[in-house]
PDB file of C-alpha atoms and ligand atoms in Angstrom:
ATOM      1  CA  MET A   1       8.107  -9.313 -18.305  1.00 72.00           C
ATOM      2  CA  HIS A   2       5.724  -7.943 -20.922  1.00 85.00           C
ATOM      3  CA  ARG A   3       2.097  -8.287 -19.903  1.00 95.00           C
ATOM      4  CA  ARG A   4      -0.529  -7.768 -22.586  1.00 95.00           C
ATOM      5  CA  PRO A   5      -2.298  -4.440 -21.947  1.00 96.00           C
ATOM      6  CA  ILE A   6      -6.013  -4.657 -21.330  1.00 97.00           C
ATOM      7  CA  VAL A   7      -8.889  -2.176 -21.498  1.00 98.00           C
ATOM      8  CA  ILE A   8     -12.123  -3.265 -19.845  1.00 98.00           C
ATOM      9  CA  ALA A   9     -15.463  -1.553 -20.489  1.00 98.00           C
ATOM     10  CA  ASN A  10     -17.929  -1.958 -17.622  1.00 98.00           C
ATOM     11  CA  TRP A  11     -21.315  -0.885 -18.976  1.00 98.00           C
ATOM     12  CA  LYS A  12     -23.032  -1.526 -15.632  1.00 98.00           C
ATOM     13  CA  MET A  13     -26.849  -1.254 -15.900  1.00 98.00           C
ATOM     14  CA  HIS A  14     -26.748   0.898 -19.041  1.00 98.00           C
ATOM     15  CA  THR A  15     -27.592   0.596 -22.755  1.00 98.00           C
ATOM     16  CA  ASN A  16     -30.550  -0.860 -24.586  1.00 98.00           C
ATOM     17  CA  LEU A  17     -29.956  -3.608 -27.137  1.00 98.00           C
ATOM     18  CA  ALA A  18     -29.665  -1.272 -30.122  1.00 98.00           C
ATOM     19  CA  GLU A  19     -27.165   0.961 -28.326  1.00 98.00           C
ATOM     20  CA  ALA A  20     -25.212  -2.059 -27.145  1.00 98.00           C
ATOM     21  CA  GLU A  21     -24.972  -3.467 -30.667  1.00 98.00           C
ATOM     22  CA  ILE A  22     -23.773  -0.208 -32.168  1.00 98.00           C
ATOM     23  CA  LEU A  23     -21.224   0.379 -29.426  1.00 98.00           C
ATOM     24  CA  ALA A  24     -19.866  -3.169 -29.594  1.00 98.00           C
ATOM     25  CA  TRP A  25     -19.598  -2.923 -33.371  1.00 97.00           C
ATOM     26  CA  ARG A  26     -17.688   0.361 -33.117  1.00 97.00           C
ATOM     27  CA  VAL A  27     -15.300  -1.181 -30.569  1.00 97.00           C
ATOM     28  CA  SER A  28     -14.829  -4.204 -32.825  1.00 97.00           C
ATOM     29  CA  GLN A  29     -13.672  -1.861 -35.596  1.00 95.00           C
ATOM     30  CA  VAL A  30     -10.901  -0.603 -33.320  1.00 95.00           C
ATOM     31  CA  ALA A  31     -10.118  -4.160 -32.262  1.00 96.00           C
ATOM     32  CA  GLU A  32      -9.618  -5.085 -35.951  1.00 94.00           C
ATOM     33  CA  ARG A  33      -6.731  -2.658 -36.107  1.00 91.00           C
ATOM     34  CA  VAL A  34      -5.067  -3.507 -32.805  1.00 88.00           C
ATOM     35  CA  ASP A  35      -3.537  -6.846 -32.185  1.00 85.00           C
ATOM     36  CA  ASP A  36      -1.377  -6.220 -29.137  1.00 92.00           C
ATOM     37  CA  ILE A  37      -3.996  -5.396 -26.514  1.00 96.00           C
ATOM     38  CA  ASP A  38      -7.134  -7.019 -25.114  1.00 97.00           C
ATOM     39  CA  LEU A  39     -10.405  -5.104 -25.332  1.00 98.00           C
ATOM     40  CA  VAL A  40     -13.014  -6.571 -23.009  1.00 98.00           C
ATOM     41  CA  LEU A  41     -16.679  -5.567 -23.028  1.00 98.00           C
ATOM     42  CA  LEU A  42     -18.860  -6.261 -19.984  1.00 98.00           C
ATOM     43  CA  PRO A  43     -22.393  -5.495 -21.219  1.00 98.00           C
ATOM     44  CA  PRO A  44     -25.568  -6.294 -19.291  1.00 98.00           C
ATOM     45  CA  VAL A  45     -25.645 -10.097 -19.482  1.00 98.00           C
ATOM     46  CA  ILE A  46     -28.993 -10.133 -21.264  1.00 98.00           C
ATOM     47  CA  TRP A  47     -27.422  -8.582 -24.393  1.00 98.00           C
ATOM     48  CA  LEU A  48     -24.578 -11.090 -24.654  1.00 98.00           C
ATOM     49  CA  PRO A  49     -26.173 -13.657 -26.998  1.00 98.00           C
ATOM     50  CA  SER A  50     -27.285 -10.973 -29.474  1.00 98.00           C
ATOM     51  CA  LEU A  51     -23.930  -9.209 -29.378  1.00 98.00           C
ATOM     52  CA  LEU A  52     -22.066 -12.434 -30.029  1.00 97.00           C
ATOM     53  CA  GLU A  53     -24.377 -13.273 -32.861  1.00 97.00           C
ATOM     54  CA  SER A  54     -24.035  -9.888 -34.508  1.00 96.00           C
ATOM     55  CA  LEU A  55     -20.234 -10.045 -34.164  1.00 95.00           C
ATOM     56  CA  HIS A  56     -19.594 -13.695 -34.800  1.00 85.00           C
ATOM     57  CA  HIS A  57     -16.459 -12.996 -36.861  1.00 89.00           C
ATOM     58  CA  ARG A  58     -15.051 -10.794 -34.194  1.00 92.00           C
ATOM     59  CA  PRO A  59     -11.377  -9.825 -33.989  1.00 96.00           C
ATOM     60  CA  ARG A  60      -9.028 -11.823 -31.770  1.00 95.00           C
ATOM     61  CA  SER A  61      -8.422  -8.929 -29.409  1.00 96.00           C
ATOM     62  CA  LEU A  62     -12.120  -8.350 -28.621  1.00 97.00           C
ATOM     63  CA  HIS A  63     -13.579 -10.305 -25.695  1.00 98.00           C
ATOM     64  CA  PHE A  64     -16.810 -10.428 -23.736  1.00 98.00           C
ATOM     65  CA  GLY A  65     -17.402 -10.921 -20.052  1.00 98.00           C
ATOM     66  CA  VAL A  66     -19.998 -10.706 -17.309  1.00 98.00           C
ATOM     67  CA  GLN A  67     -20.428  -8.156 -14.548  1.00 98.00           C
ATOM     68  CA  ASN A  68     -21.828 -10.759 -12.177  1.00 98.00           C
ATOM     69  CA  PHE A  69     -22.718 -14.462 -11.845  1.00 98.00           C
ATOM     70  CA  TYR A  70     -23.577 -16.997  -9.150  1.00 98.00           C
ATOM     71  CA  PRO A  71     -20.638 -19.140  -7.989  1.00 98.00           C
ATOM     72  CA  LEU A  72     -22.186 -22.490  -8.901  1.00 98.00           C
ATOM     73  CA  ALA A  73     -22.652 -24.184 -12.267  1.00 98.00           C
ATOM     74  CA  GLU A  74     -26.464 -24.409 -11.827  1.00 97.00           C
ATOM     75  CA  GLY A  75     -29.040 -24.977  -9.095  1.00 98.00           C
ATOM     76  CA  ASP A  76     -32.355 -24.112  -7.435  1.00 98.00           C
ATOM     77  CA  LEU A  77     -31.556 -20.430  -7.147  1.00 98.00           C
ATOM     78  CA  THR A  78     -34.339 -18.219  -8.457  1.00 98.00           C
ATOM     79  CA  GLY A  79     -33.138 -15.346 -10.557  1.00 97.00           C
ATOM     80  CA  GLU A  80     -29.475 -16.280 -10.654  1.00 98.00           C
ATOM     81  CA  ILE A  81     -27.149 -17.132 -13.535  1.00 98.00           C
ATOM     82  CA  GLY A  82     -24.699 -19.994 -12.995  1.00 98.00           C
ATOM     83  CA  THR A  83     -21.298 -20.482 -14.557  1.00 98.00           C
ATOM     84  CA  ALA A  84     -22.433 -23.369 -16.793  1.00 98.00           C
ATOM     85  CA  MET A  85     -24.815 -20.969 -18.574  1.00 98.00           C
ATOM     86  CA  LEU A  86     -21.992 -18.650 -19.491  1.00 98.00           C
ATOM     87  CA  LYS A  87     -20.068 -21.195 -21.544  1.00 97.00           C
ATOM     88  CA  GLY A  88     -19.577 -19.814 -25.021  1.00 96.00           C
ATOM     89  CA  LEU A  89     -20.880 -16.388 -23.976  1.00 97.00           C
ATOM     90  CA  ALA A  90     -18.255 -14.944 -21.648  1.00 98.00           C
ATOM     91  CA  THR A  91     -14.523 -15.368 -21.201  1.00 98.00           C
ATOM     92  CA  TYR A  92     -14.043 -12.808 -18.405  1.00 98.00           C
ATOM     93  CA  ALA A  93     -15.912 -12.240 -15.149  1.00 98.00           C
ATOM     94  CA  LEU A  94     -15.859  -9.182 -12.921  1.00 98.00           C
ATOM     95  CA  ILE A  95     -15.619 -10.052  -9.220  1.00 98.00           C
ATOM     96  CA  GLY A  96     -15.633  -7.874  -6.084  1.00 96.00           C
ATOM     97  CA  HIS A  97     -16.571  -4.588  -7.749  1.00 96.00           C
ATOM     98  CA  SER A  98     -17.450  -2.008  -5.080  1.00 93.00           C
ATOM     99  CA  ASP A  99     -21.032  -1.789  -6.452  1.00 94.00           C
ATOM    100  CA  ARG A 100     -21.454  -5.437  -5.462  1.00 95.00           C
ATOM    101  CA  ARG A 101     -19.591  -5.156  -2.169  1.00 91.00           C
ATOM    102  CA  LEU A 102     -21.541  -2.070  -1.061  1.00 87.00           C
ATOM    103  CA  HIS A 103     -25.028  -2.541  -2.497  1.00 91.00           C
ATOM    104  CA  PHE A 104     -25.315  -6.333  -2.552  1.00 94.00           C
ATOM    105  CA  GLY A 105     -23.378  -7.166   0.595  1.00 91.00           C
ATOM    106  CA  GLU A 106     -20.703  -9.242  -1.124  1.00 93.00           C
ATOM    107  CA  THR A 107     -18.126 -10.087   1.491  1.00 94.00           C
ATOM    108  CA  ASP A 108     -14.528 -11.231   1.074  1.00 94.00           C
ATOM    109  CA  GLU A 109     -15.802 -14.804   1.511  1.00 96.00           C
ATOM    110  CA  VAL A 110     -18.276 -14.428  -1.348  1.00 97.00           C
ATOM    111  CA  VAL A 111     -15.578 -12.849  -3.492  1.00 97.00           C
ATOM    112  CA  ARG A 112     -13.268 -15.762  -2.795  1.00 97.00           C
ATOM    113  CA  GLU A 113     -15.986 -18.242  -3.645  1.00 97.00           C
ATOM    114  CA  LYS A 114     -16.715 -16.456  -6.924  1.00 98.00           C
ATOM    115  CA  LEU A 115     -13.040 -16.342  -7.795  1.00 98.00           C
ATOM    116  CA  HIS A 116     -12.724 -20.097  -7.383  1.00 97.00           C
ATOM    117  CA  ALA A 117     -15.956 -20.758  -9.290  1.00 97.00           C
ATOM    118  CA  ALA A 118     -14.834 -18.526 -12.166  1.00 98.00           C
ATOM    119  CA  LEU A 119     -11.463 -20.242 -12.438  1.00 97.00           C
ATOM    120  CA  LYS A 120     -13.044 -23.667 -12.223  1.00 96.00           C
ATOM    121  CA  SER A 121     -15.388 -22.887 -15.102  1.00 97.00           C
ATOM    122  CA  GLY A 122     -12.654 -21.412 -17.304  1.00 97.00           C
ATOM    123  CA  LEU A 123     -13.558 -17.728 -16.894  1.00 98.00           C
ATOM    124  CA  ALA A 124     -10.729 -15.228 -16.413  1.00 98.00           C
ATOM    125  CA  PRO A 125     -11.543 -13.323 -13.202  1.00 98.00           C
ATOM    126  CA  ILE A 126     -11.142  -9.563 -12.978  1.00 98.00           C
ATOM    127  CA  LEU A 127     -10.809  -9.127  -9.245  1.00 98.00           C
ATOM    128  CA  CYS A 128     -11.531  -5.610  -7.961  1.00 97.00           C
ATOM    129  CA  VAL A 129     -10.003  -4.446  -4.696  1.00 96.00           C
ATOM    130  CA  GLY A 130     -10.427  -1.059  -3.072  1.00 90.00           C
ATOM    131  CA  GLU A 131     -10.777   0.732   0.224  1.00 78.00           C
ATOM    132  CA  LEU A 132     -13.735   0.095   2.474  1.00 64.00           C
ATOM    133  CA  THR A 133     -15.922   2.551   4.313  1.00 55.00           C
ATOM    134  CA  LYS A 134     -13.785   3.899   7.162  1.00 50.00           C
ATOM    135  CA  VAL A 135     -11.033   5.037   4.890  1.00 52.00           C
ATOM    136  CA  VAL A 136     -13.510   6.286   2.334  1.00 54.00           C
ATOM    137  CA  LEU A 137     -15.255   8.338   4.991  1.00 50.00           C
ATOM    138  CA  LYS A 138     -11.976  10.033   5.701  1.00 54.00           C
ATOM    139  CA  ALA A 139     -11.470  10.585   2.007  1.00 55.00           C
ATOM    140  CA  ARG A 140     -14.821  12.337   1.807  1.00 53.00           C
ATOM    141  CA  THR A 141     -14.468  14.454   4.931  1.00 55.00           C
ATOM    142  CA  ARG A 142     -10.808  15.184   5.592  1.00 56.00           C
ATOM    143  CA  GLY A 143      -8.964  14.751   2.357  1.00 59.00           C
ATOM    144  CA  ARG A 144      -7.664  11.601   0.791  1.00 59.00           C
ATOM    145  CA  PRO A 145      -6.272   8.806   2.934  1.00 54.00           C
ATOM    146  CA  THR A 146      -2.567   8.113   2.797  1.00 58.00           C
ATOM    147  CA  VAL A 147      -1.195   5.197   0.820  1.00 55.00           C
ATOM    148  CA  LEU A 148      -0.491   3.435   4.105  1.00 52.00           C
ATOM    149  CA  GLU A 149      -4.070   3.825   5.346  1.00 53.00           C
ATOM    150  CA  ARG A 150      -5.499   2.505   2.122  1.00 58.00           C
ATOM    151  CA  LYS A 151      -3.157  -0.409   2.038  1.00 60.00           C
ATOM    152  CA  SER A 152      -4.570  -2.411   4.926  1.00 69.00           C
ATOM    153  CA  ASP A 153      -8.090  -2.738   3.473  1.00 78.00           C
ATOM    154  CA  ILE A 154      -6.957  -3.477  -0.030  1.00 88.00           C
ATOM    155  CA  LEU A 155      -4.313  -5.955   0.903  1.00 89.00           C
ATOM    156  CA  LYS A 156      -6.690  -7.776   3.235  1.00 90.00           C
ATOM    157  CA  GLN A 157      -9.206  -8.166   0.401  1.00 92.00           C
ATOM    158  CA  LEU A 158      -6.472  -9.313  -1.923  1.00 95.00           C
ATOM    159  CA  ARG A 159      -4.898 -11.859   0.426  1.00 94.00           C
ATOM    160  CA  SER A 160      -8.257 -13.302   1.337  1.00 94.00           C
ATOM    161  CA  ALA A 161      -9.075 -13.813  -2.349  1.00 96.00           C
ATOM    162  CA  VAL A 162      -5.800 -15.245  -3.648  1.00 96.00           C
ATOM    163  CA  THR A 163      -4.414 -17.273  -0.735  1.00 92.00           C
ATOM    164  CA  GLY A 164      -3.947 -20.876  -1.754  1.00 90.00           C
ATOM    165  CA  LEU A 165      -4.856 -20.433  -5.444  1.00 95.00           C
ATOM    166  CA  ALA A 166      -3.250 -22.994  -7.711  1.00 94.00           C
ATOM    167  CA  HIS A 167      -0.428 -21.292  -9.578  1.00 93.00           C
ATOM    168  CA  HIS A 168      -1.506 -22.362 -13.037  1.00 92.00           C
ATOM    169  CA  GLN A 169      -4.950 -20.865 -12.372  1.00 92.00           C
ATOM    170  CA  ALA A 170      -3.712 -17.692 -10.730  1.00 95.00           C
ATOM    171  CA  GLU A 171      -1.921 -16.637 -13.902  1.00 94.00           C
ATOM    172  CA  ARG A 172      -5.293 -15.948 -15.527  1.00 95.00           C
ATOM    173  CA  LEU A 173      -6.200 -13.398 -12.887  1.00 97.00           C
ATOM    174  CA  ILE A 174      -6.479  -9.681 -13.454  1.00 98.00           C
ATOM    175  CA  ILE A 175      -6.436  -7.413 -10.419  1.00 98.00           C
ATOM    176  CA  SER A 176      -8.074  -4.003 -10.650  1.00 98.00           C
ATOM    177  CA  TYR A 177      -7.327  -1.368  -8.046  1.00 96.00           C
ATOM    178  CA  GLU A 178     -10.490   0.683  -7.623  1.00 94.00           C
ATOM    179  CA  PRO A 179     -10.488   3.501  -5.075  1.00 89.00           C
ATOM    180  CA  LEU A 180     -14.098   4.037  -4.113  1.00 84.00           C
ATOM    181  CA  TRP A 181     -14.017   7.819  -4.199  1.00 81.00           C
ATOM    182  CA  ALA A 182     -12.753   7.753  -7.770  1.00 89.00           C
ATOM    183  CA  ILE A 183     -15.478   5.462  -9.160  1.00 90.00           C
ATOM    184  CA  GLY A 184     -18.198   7.301 -11.027  1.00 90.00           C
ATOM    185  CA  THR A 185     -17.215  10.655  -9.494  1.00 87.00           C
ATOM    186  CA  GLY A 186     -15.179  12.172 -12.285  1.00 91.00           C
ATOM    187  CA  LEU A 187     -12.304  12.457  -9.792  1.00 88.00           C
ATOM    188  CA  PRO A 188      -9.589  10.026 -10.825  1.00 89.00           C
ATOM    189  CA  ILE A 189      -6.657   9.603  -8.471  1.00 90.00           C
ATOM    190  CA  PRO A 190      -3.221  10.738  -9.642  1.00 93.00           C
ATOM    191  CA  ALA A 191      -1.475   8.041 -11.650  1.00 96.00           C
ATOM    192  CA  ALA A 192       1.506   8.033  -9.265  1.00 95.00           C
ATOM    193  CA  ASP A 193      -0.838   7.277  -6.329  1.00 91.00           C
ATOM    194  CA  ALA A 194      -2.424   4.401  -8.225  1.00 94.00           C
ATOM    195  CA  GLN A 195       1.055   3.118  -9.076  1.00 96.00           C
ATOM    196  CA  ALA A 196       2.083   3.257  -5.381  1.00 92.00           C
ATOM    197  CA  VAL A 197      -0.879   1.102  -4.331  1.00 92.00           C
ATOM    198  CA  ILE A 198      -0.540  -1.302  -7.257  1.00 96.00           C
ATOM    199  CA  GLU A 199       3.133  -1.775  -6.414  1.00 95.00           C
ATOM    200  CA  GLN A 200       1.991  -2.993  -2.992  1.00 92.00           C
ATOM    201  CA  ILE A 201      -0.572  -5.244  -4.635  1.00 95.00           C
ATOM    202  CA  ARG A 202       2.187  -6.784  -6.744  1.00 96.00           C
ATOM    203  CA  ALA A 203       4.287  -7.350  -3.615  1.00 94.00           C
ATOM    204  CA  VAL A 204       1.397  -9.297  -2.027  1.00 94.00           C
ATOM    205  CA  LEU A 205       1.025 -11.377  -5.192  1.00 96.00           C
ATOM    206  CA  VAL A 206       4.718 -12.263  -5.030  1.00 96.00           C
ATOM    207  CA  ASP A 207       4.368 -13.152  -1.374  1.00 94.00           C
ATOM    208  CA  GLU A 208       1.203 -15.259  -1.792  1.00 94.00           C
ATOM    209  CA  LEU A 209       1.873 -16.854  -5.166  1.00 96.00           C
ATOM    210  CA  SER A 210       5.597 -16.547  -6.045  1.00 96.00           C
ATOM    211  CA  ALA A 211       7.475 -14.085  -8.229  1.00 97.00           C
ATOM    212  CA  PRO A 212       7.091 -15.934 -11.558  1.00 96.00           C
ATOM    213  CA  VAL A 213       3.316 -16.260 -11.117  1.00 96.00           C
ATOM    214  CA  ALA A 214       2.919 -12.658  -9.989  1.00 97.00           C
ATOM    215  CA  ALA A 215       4.897 -11.540 -13.031  1.00 97.00           C
ATOM    216  CA  ARG A 216       2.152 -12.927 -15.291  1.00 97.00           C
ATOM    217  CA  ILE A 217      -0.819 -11.419 -13.439  1.00 98.00           C
ATOM    218  CA  ARG A 218      -2.079  -8.194 -14.944  1.00 98.00           C
ATOM    219  CA  THR A 219      -2.710  -5.319 -12.560  1.00 98.00           C
ATOM    220  CA  ILE A 220      -4.915  -2.443 -13.696  1.00 98.00           C
ATOM    221  CA  TYR A 221      -6.551   0.742 -12.404  1.00 97.00           C
ATOM    222  CA  GLY A 222     -10.240   1.728 -12.432  1.00 97.00           C
ATOM    223  CA  GLY A 223     -11.970   4.965 -11.413  1.00 96.00           C
ATOM    224  CA  SER A 224     -12.991   7.891 -13.676  1.00 95.00           C
ATOM    225  CA  VAL A 225     -10.429   7.094 -16.363  1.00 97.00           C
ATOM    226  CA  THR A 226     -10.882   9.178 -19.507  1.00 97.00           C
ATOM    227  CA  ASN A 227      -9.152   9.771 -22.778  1.00 95.00           C
ATOM    228  CA  GLU A 228      -7.424  12.757 -21.162  1.00 95.00           C
ATOM    229  CA  THR A 229      -5.904  10.764 -18.283  1.00 96.00           C
ATOM    230  CA  ILE A 230      -5.241   7.375 -19.843  1.00 97.00           C
ATOM    231  CA  ALA A 231      -1.671   8.164 -20.933  1.00 96.00           C
ATOM    232  CA  ASP A 232      -0.564   8.971 -17.374  1.00 96.00           C
ATOM    233  CA  TYR A 233      -1.783   5.611 -16.099  1.00 97.00           C
ATOM    234  CA  MET A 234      -0.230   3.629 -18.906  1.00 96.00           C
ATOM    235  CA  GLU A 235       3.141   5.320 -18.190  1.00 95.00           C
ATOM    236  CA  GLN A 236       3.292   3.572 -14.804  1.00 97.00           C
ATOM    237  CA  PRO A 237       5.423   0.439 -14.638  1.00 96.00           C
ATOM    238  CA  ASP A 238       2.878  -1.683 -12.758  1.00 97.00           C
ATOM    239  CA  ILE A 239      -0.311  -0.528 -14.517  1.00 97.00           C
ATOM    240  CA  ASP A 240      -1.135  -2.917 -17.355  1.00 97.00           C
ATOM    241  CA  GLY A 241      -4.478  -1.434 -18.279  1.00 97.00           C
ATOM    242  CA  VAL A 242      -7.690   0.182 -17.092  1.00 98.00           C
ATOM    243  CA  LEU A 243     -11.275  -0.594 -16.168  1.00 98.00           C
ATOM    244  CA  VAL A 244     -13.569   2.080 -17.560  1.00 98.00           C
ATOM    245  CA  GLY A 245     -17.165   2.778 -16.526  1.00 98.00           C
ATOM    246  CA  LYS A 246     -18.770   6.017 -17.695  1.00 97.00           C
ATOM    247  CA  ALA A 247     -16.292   6.761 -20.475  1.00 98.00           C
ATOM    248  CA  SER A 248     -16.940   3.305 -21.971  1.00 98.00           C
ATOM    249  CA  LEU A 249     -20.587   4.072 -22.705  1.00 98.00           C
ATOM    250  CA  GLU A 250     -20.038   6.202 -25.770  1.00 98.00           C
ATOM    251  CA  ALA A 251     -17.911   5.537 -28.809  1.00 97.00           C
ATOM    252  CA  LYS A 252     -16.674   9.102 -28.844  1.00 97.00           C
ATOM    253  CA  THR A 253     -15.136   8.778 -25.387  1.00 97.00           C
ATOM    254  CA  PHE A 254     -14.171   5.095 -25.406  1.00 98.00           C
ATOM    255  CA  LEU A 255     -12.635   4.608 -28.841  1.00 97.00           C
ATOM    256  CA  PRO A 256      -9.910   7.263 -28.448  1.00 96.00           C
ATOM    257  CA  LEU A 257      -9.083   5.793 -25.052  1.00 96.00           C
ATOM    258  CA  ALA A 258      -8.658   2.283 -26.486  1.00 96.00           C
ATOM    259  CA  GLU A 259      -6.666   3.666 -29.426  1.00 93.00           C
ATOM    260  CA  ALA A 260      -4.397   5.548 -27.016  1.00 93.00           C
ATOM    261  CA  VAL A 261      -3.545   2.308 -25.188  1.00 93.00           C
ATOM    262  CA  ALA A 262      -2.909   0.522 -28.495  1.00 89.00           C
ATOM    263  CA  ASN A 263      -0.688   3.333 -29.799  1.00 84.00           C
ATOM    264  CA  ARG A 264       1.307   3.338 -26.617  1.00 78.00           C
ATOM    265  CA  VAL A 265       1.995  -0.384 -27.005  1.00 70.00           C
ATOM    266  CA  HIS A 266       3.057   0.159 -30.596  1.00 63.00           C
ATOM    267  CA  HIS A 267       5.358   2.927 -29.543  1.00 65.00           C
ATOM    268  CA  ARG A 268       6.945   0.729 -26.882  1.00 63.00           C
ATOM    269  CA  ILE A 269       7.445  -2.150 -29.298  1.00 60.00           C
ATOM    270  CA  GLN A 270       9.061   0.150 -31.881  1.00 63.00           C
ATOM    271  CA  HIS A 271      11.408   1.515 -29.216  1.00 64.00           C
ATOM    272  CA  ALA A 272      12.315  -1.965 -28.070  1.00 61.00           C
ATOM    273  CA  ASP A 273      13.208  -2.857 -31.671  1.00 56.00           C
ATOM    274  CA  HIS A 274      15.708  -0.019 -32.003  1.00 54.00           C
TER     275      HIS A 274
HETATM  276  P1  PGA B 301     -16.029   4.967 -13.786  1.00 68.55           P
HETATM  277  O1  PGA B 301     -16.325   3.466 -13.305  1.00 68.55           O
HETATM  278  O2  PGA B 301     -15.017   4.890 -14.892  1.00 68.55           O
HETATM  279  O3  PGA B 301     -17.364   5.497 -14.223  1.00 68.55           O
HETATM  280  O4  PGA B 301     -15.481   5.698 -12.596  1.00 68.55           O
HETATM  281  C1  PGA B 301     -15.253   2.654 -12.966  1.00 68.55           C
HETATM  282  C2  PGA B 301     -15.688   1.318 -12.412  1.00 68.55           C
HETATM  283  O5  PGA B 301     -16.776   0.823 -12.715  1.00 68.55           O
HETATM  284  O6  PGA B 301     -14.922   0.733 -11.679  1.00 68.55           O
END
């Protein structure tokens, strides 16, 4: 089954408003030319209203999302942003990113709660799964963990999040495999390794949700992806896209990456036609 490729830009706690507006505008210019992929920007939430206003005739393939939210519509929760406030601002929501799991103590239970809240409010969740500390420690001290060692952590996170999801909702999910030692380090993992883990992720999705539902869920890779490495990832049968941090912060590194994904899709479609 053909799944629409997706490139997600996670700006984290970077950019000022002027930088954000210029970058989003530059990305929208690429989005004008590409119709077969989704380009998703996750700016700091505070910039969202201005970005949407400055790009109110934006192309169909350009979307906005949030890096974080509280899993309730609204409430007495000082400093938080509830899902009801995101209506009209965001269509995607990042959930379970390792920054949140490690620095803000977000557990599998919280991740599950956020996943349900996102789906309930109409947001498309981008669920990140990746290895936890023990395995990462090994990665840092004695070389990278084997695929088998990584699997248990990742698959536990995944099962805990997706068990019991209604099938019609689960189809909107995007799962991003994010090995901790590859995030923000400039050390991406080989595309074949990412493929091996994502293949396992797809097997769990089939097991938990059925083959037809799993076939619609996009699975992507995130961790130090650049314009130089993007092609290798997109070659893999189970990798439908990428989540990009550092390389998404500048037009000169992000635009070629997005174009490369779009060209690849074009190429595939042309081949399929012949
Ligand atoms: P990076 O970030 O591309 O800078 O490694 C990836 C991520 O946020 O998951």
